[in-house]
XYZ file of C-alpha atoms in Angstrom:
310
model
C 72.687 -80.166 146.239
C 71.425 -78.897 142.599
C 73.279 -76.318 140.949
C 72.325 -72.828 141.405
C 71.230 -72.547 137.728
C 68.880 -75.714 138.744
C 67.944 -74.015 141.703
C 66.733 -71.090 139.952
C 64.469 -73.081 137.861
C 62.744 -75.045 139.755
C 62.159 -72.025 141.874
C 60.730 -70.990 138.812
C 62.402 -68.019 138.209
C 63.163 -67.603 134.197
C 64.384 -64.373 131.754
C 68.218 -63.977 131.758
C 68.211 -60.468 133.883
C 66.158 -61.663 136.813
C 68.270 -64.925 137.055
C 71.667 -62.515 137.317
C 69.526 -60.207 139.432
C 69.069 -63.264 142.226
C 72.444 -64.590 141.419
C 73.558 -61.015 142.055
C 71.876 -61.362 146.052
C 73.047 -64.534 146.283
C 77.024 -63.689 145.750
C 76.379 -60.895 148.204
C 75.274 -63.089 150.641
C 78.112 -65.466 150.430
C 80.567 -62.812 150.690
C 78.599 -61.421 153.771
C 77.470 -64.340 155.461
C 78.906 -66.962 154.464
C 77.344 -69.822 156.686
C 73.746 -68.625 156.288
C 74.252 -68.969 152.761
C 75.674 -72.667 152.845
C 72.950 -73.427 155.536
C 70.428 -72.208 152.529
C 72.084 -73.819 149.718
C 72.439 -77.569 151.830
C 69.413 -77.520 153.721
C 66.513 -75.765 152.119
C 64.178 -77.186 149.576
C 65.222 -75.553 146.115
C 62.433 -73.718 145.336
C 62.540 -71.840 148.744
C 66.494 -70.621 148.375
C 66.572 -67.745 145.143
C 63.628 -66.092 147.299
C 64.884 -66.532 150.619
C 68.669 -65.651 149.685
C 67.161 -62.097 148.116
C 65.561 -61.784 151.497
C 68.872 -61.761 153.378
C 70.418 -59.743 150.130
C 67.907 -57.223 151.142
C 68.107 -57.366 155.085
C 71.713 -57.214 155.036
C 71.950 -54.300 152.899
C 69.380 -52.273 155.162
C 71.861 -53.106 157.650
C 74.800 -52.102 156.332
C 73.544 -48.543 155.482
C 72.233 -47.843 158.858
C 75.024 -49.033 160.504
C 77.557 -46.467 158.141
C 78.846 -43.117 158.846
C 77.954 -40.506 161.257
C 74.424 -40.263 162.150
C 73.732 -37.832 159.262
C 75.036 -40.101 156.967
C 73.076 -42.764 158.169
C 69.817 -41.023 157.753
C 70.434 -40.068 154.356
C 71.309 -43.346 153.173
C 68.555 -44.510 154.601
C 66.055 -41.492 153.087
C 67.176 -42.353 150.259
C 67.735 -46.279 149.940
C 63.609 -46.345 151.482
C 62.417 -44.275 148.589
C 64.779 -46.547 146.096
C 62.975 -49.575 148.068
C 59.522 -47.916 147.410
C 60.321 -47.471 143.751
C 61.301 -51.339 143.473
C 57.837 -52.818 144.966
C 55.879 -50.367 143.137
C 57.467 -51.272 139.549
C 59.587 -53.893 139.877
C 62.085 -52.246 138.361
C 65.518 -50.573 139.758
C 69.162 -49.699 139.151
C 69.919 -52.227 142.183
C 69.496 -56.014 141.342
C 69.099 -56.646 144.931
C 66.296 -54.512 144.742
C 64.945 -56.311 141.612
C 65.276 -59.612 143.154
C 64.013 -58.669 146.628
C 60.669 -56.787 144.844
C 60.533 -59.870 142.594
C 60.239 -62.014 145.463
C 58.224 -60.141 147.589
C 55.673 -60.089 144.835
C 55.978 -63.545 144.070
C 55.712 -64.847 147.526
C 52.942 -62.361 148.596
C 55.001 -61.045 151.504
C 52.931 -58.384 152.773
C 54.744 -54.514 152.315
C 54.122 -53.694 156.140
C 56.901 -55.771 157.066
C 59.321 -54.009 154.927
C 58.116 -50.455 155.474
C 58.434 -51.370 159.246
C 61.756 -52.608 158.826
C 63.020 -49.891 157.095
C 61.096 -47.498 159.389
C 63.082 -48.888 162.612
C 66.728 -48.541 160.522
C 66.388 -45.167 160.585
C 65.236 -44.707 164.043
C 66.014 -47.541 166.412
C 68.999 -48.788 164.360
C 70.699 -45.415 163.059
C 69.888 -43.758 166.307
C 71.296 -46.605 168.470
C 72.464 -45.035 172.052
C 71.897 -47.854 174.186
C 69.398 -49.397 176.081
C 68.190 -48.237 179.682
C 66.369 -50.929 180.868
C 64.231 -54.414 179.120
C 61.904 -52.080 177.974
C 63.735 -50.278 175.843
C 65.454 -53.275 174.255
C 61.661 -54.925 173.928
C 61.051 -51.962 172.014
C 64.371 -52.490 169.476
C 63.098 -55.657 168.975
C 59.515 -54.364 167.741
C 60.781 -51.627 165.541
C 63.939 -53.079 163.993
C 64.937 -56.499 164.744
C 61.940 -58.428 164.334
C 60.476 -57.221 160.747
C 64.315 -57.348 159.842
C 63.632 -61.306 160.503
C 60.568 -61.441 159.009
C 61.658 -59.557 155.538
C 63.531 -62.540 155.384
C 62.186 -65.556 156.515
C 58.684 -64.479 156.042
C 59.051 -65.311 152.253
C 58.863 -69.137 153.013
C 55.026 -68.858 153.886
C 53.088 -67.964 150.444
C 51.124 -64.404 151.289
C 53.209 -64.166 154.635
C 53.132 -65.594 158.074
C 50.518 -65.554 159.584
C 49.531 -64.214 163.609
C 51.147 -67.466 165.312
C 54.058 -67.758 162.842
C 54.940 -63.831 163.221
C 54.590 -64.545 167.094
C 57.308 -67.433 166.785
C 59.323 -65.647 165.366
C 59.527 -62.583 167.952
C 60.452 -65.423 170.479
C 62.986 -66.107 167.921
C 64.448 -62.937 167.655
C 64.789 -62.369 171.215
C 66.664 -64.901 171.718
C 69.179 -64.206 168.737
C 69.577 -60.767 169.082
C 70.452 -61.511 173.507
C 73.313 -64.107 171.471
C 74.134 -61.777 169.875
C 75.152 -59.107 171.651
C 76.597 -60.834 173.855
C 78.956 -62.633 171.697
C 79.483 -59.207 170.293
C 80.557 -57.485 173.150
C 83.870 -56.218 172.662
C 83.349 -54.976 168.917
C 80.339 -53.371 169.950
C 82.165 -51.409 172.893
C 85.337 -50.848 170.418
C 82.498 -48.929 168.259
C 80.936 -46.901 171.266
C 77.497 -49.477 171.398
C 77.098 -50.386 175.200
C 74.286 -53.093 173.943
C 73.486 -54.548 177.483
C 70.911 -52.493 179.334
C 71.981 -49.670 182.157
C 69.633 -51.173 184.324
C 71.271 -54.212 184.502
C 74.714 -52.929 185.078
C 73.201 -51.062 188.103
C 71.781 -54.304 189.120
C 75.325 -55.582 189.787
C 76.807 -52.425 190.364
C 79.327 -52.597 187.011
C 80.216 -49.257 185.096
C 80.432 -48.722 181.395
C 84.543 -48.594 182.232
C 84.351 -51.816 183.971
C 83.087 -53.359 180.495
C 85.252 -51.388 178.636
C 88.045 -51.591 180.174
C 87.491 -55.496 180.203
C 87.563 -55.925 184.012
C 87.343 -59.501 185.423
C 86.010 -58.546 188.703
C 83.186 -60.528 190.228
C 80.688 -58.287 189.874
C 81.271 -57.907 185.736
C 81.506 -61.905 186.018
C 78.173 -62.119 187.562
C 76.471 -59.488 184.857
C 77.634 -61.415 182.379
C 76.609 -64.741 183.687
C 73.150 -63.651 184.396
C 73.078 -61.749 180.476
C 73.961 -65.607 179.503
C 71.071 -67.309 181.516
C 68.647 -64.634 180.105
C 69.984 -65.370 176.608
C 69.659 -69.184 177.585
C 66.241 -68.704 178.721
C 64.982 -67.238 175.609
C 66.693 -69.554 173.448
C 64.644 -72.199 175.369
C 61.760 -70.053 174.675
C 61.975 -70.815 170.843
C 60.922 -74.826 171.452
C 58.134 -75.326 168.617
C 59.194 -72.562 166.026
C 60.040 -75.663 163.757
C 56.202 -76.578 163.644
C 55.420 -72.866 162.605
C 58.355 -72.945 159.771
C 57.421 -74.373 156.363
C 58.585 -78.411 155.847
C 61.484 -77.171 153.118
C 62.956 -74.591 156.291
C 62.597 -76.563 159.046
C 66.427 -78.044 158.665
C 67.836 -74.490 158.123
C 65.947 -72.866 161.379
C 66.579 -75.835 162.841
C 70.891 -75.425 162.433
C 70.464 -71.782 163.135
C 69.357 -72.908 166.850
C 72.064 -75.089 167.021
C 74.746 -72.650 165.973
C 72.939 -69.790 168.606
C 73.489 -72.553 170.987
C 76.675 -73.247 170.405
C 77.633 -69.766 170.539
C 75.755 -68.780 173.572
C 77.948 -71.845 175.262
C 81.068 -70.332 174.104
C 80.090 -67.032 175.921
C 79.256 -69.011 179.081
C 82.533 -70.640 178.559
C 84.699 -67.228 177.718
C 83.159 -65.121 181.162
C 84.580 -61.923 181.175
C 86.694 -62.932 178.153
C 84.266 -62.276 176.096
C 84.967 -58.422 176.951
C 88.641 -58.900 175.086
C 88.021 -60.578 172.084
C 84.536 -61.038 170.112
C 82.817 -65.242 170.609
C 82.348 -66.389 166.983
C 81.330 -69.490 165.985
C 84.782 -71.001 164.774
C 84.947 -73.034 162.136
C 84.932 -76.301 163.217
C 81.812 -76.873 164.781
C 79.592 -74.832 162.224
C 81.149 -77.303 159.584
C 80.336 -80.037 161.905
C 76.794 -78.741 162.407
C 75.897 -78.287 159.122
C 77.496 -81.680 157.834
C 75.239 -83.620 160.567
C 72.212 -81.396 159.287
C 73.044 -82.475 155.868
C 73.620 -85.829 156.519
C 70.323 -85.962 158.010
C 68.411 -84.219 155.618
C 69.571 -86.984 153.222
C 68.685 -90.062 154.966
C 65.353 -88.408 155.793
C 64.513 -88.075 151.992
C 66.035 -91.627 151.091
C 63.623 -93.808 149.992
C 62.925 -97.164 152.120
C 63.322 -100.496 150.857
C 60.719 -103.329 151.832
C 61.504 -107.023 151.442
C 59.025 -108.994 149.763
């Protein structure tokens, strides 16, 4: 792995500011996420990880502001942090250097603004105004306004000028299936924040209450909700077979261990049952370290050149 400095420049990024600017995003995301980040640094190609590093900078701070304070608070932050964003793409320029790097490499990398504005768009409505789902619909919908672009501000700056129809398309598919992990490994810090994240509908289906989740009941009927929540989960996650062909060659390791880690997760969820209503599934330590080591491992011997007897 090259040093970050190294990194930097063969990304081509040069002038002392902008390289503290991504530096900057790329601390943040280490303290935020710290596997993500490791998956970028080990498995990307170098040029790809200042840009795509800002990208998750960026995504995760949208995040954190609509997801702080009351509701009021929420939509202020986010009033204001989209007219701060707007200010950044249009100049270039801004007090934040997440905001520097993320405009820098939105400009650099041709993303196109739609995705952003869109993202932004659905933090302040679908995000900040979370109060549940009713039915597939609705959740279809949370997908379209907020989760999806939030992907794409991100890993849409591997494709130079953006992804294109099929790529965008792959990852929706994608999405789905994280965000279904997701809340599902999240269960019982979402409830312990008042976000009932499954859909009413479904609870109906199987005649569970909000208490029943709540109140972490292992009855048979929250047993089968959350076993059938798992196969839906499991059926998307099948769903994403080919997204490697639509990633760029220098991503396709990265997306690639992110399956693997969804999958491992969504099999510790199957595992945990109604469990998974007392404590929060992570991914552990162990077998993301193990996950990423094989990925790196294989990276290497994939880029080691052959030897031919003569």
């Amino acid at each position: 792995m090259p040093s970050w400095r190294t990194t930097l420049t063969t990304a081509g990024i040069s002038g002392t500011r902008l390289r503290e600017d991504y530096t900057h995003a790329a601390r943040r995301v280490l303290r935020r996420e710290p596997a993500p980040y490791l998956a970028l640094r080990l498995l990307a190609a170098p040029p790809l990880v200042p840009y795509l590093a800002a990208g998750l900078a960026f995504m995760n701070l949208v995040d954190d502001v609509a997801e702080t304070g009351t509701p009021q608070q929420r939509a202020a932050g986010l009033a204001a942090l989209t007219e701060r964003v707007g200010t950044a793409l249009k100049s270039g320029d801004s007090p934040d250097p997440v905001l520097r790097a993320y405009a820098h490499a939105v400009d650099s990398r041709g993303l196109p603004g739609h995705w952003v504005t869109r993202f932004l768009a659905g933090a302040a409505t679908a995000e900040a105004g979370f109060d549940g789902f009713a039915d597939e619909a609705d959740f279809q919908a949370y997908l379209d306004a907020y989760a999806w672009p939030g992907v794409l501000v991100f890993t849409g700056l591997q494709y130079q000028g953006g992804p294109d129809p099929e790529q965008a398309a792959g990852w929706r598919r994608f999405v789905d299936a994280a965000q279904r992990v997701d809340f599902l490994a999240d269960l019982h810090g979402d409830l312990a924040d008042g976000r009932l994240c499954l859909p009413l509908a479904r609870l109906d289906e199987h005649s569970v209450t909000r208490a029943d989740l709540e109140q972490a009941r292992d009855t048979p009927a929250v047993r089968a909700l959350l076993a059938a929540e798992s196969r839906r989960a499991r059926a998307a996650l099948d769903a994403t077979h080919g997204i490697l062909d639509l990633a760029v060659p220098g991503l396709r390791p990265v997306i690639a261990t992110m399956a693997d880690l969804m999958a491992h997760q969504l099999t510790a969820v199957e595992r945990a049952g109604a469990g998974a209503l007392r404590r929060d599934v992570g991914y552990g330590l162990a077998a993301p370290l193990r996950i990423l080591l094989r990925a790196a491992a294989s990276r290497k011997a994939s880029r080691r050149p052959t030897s031919t007897r003569r």
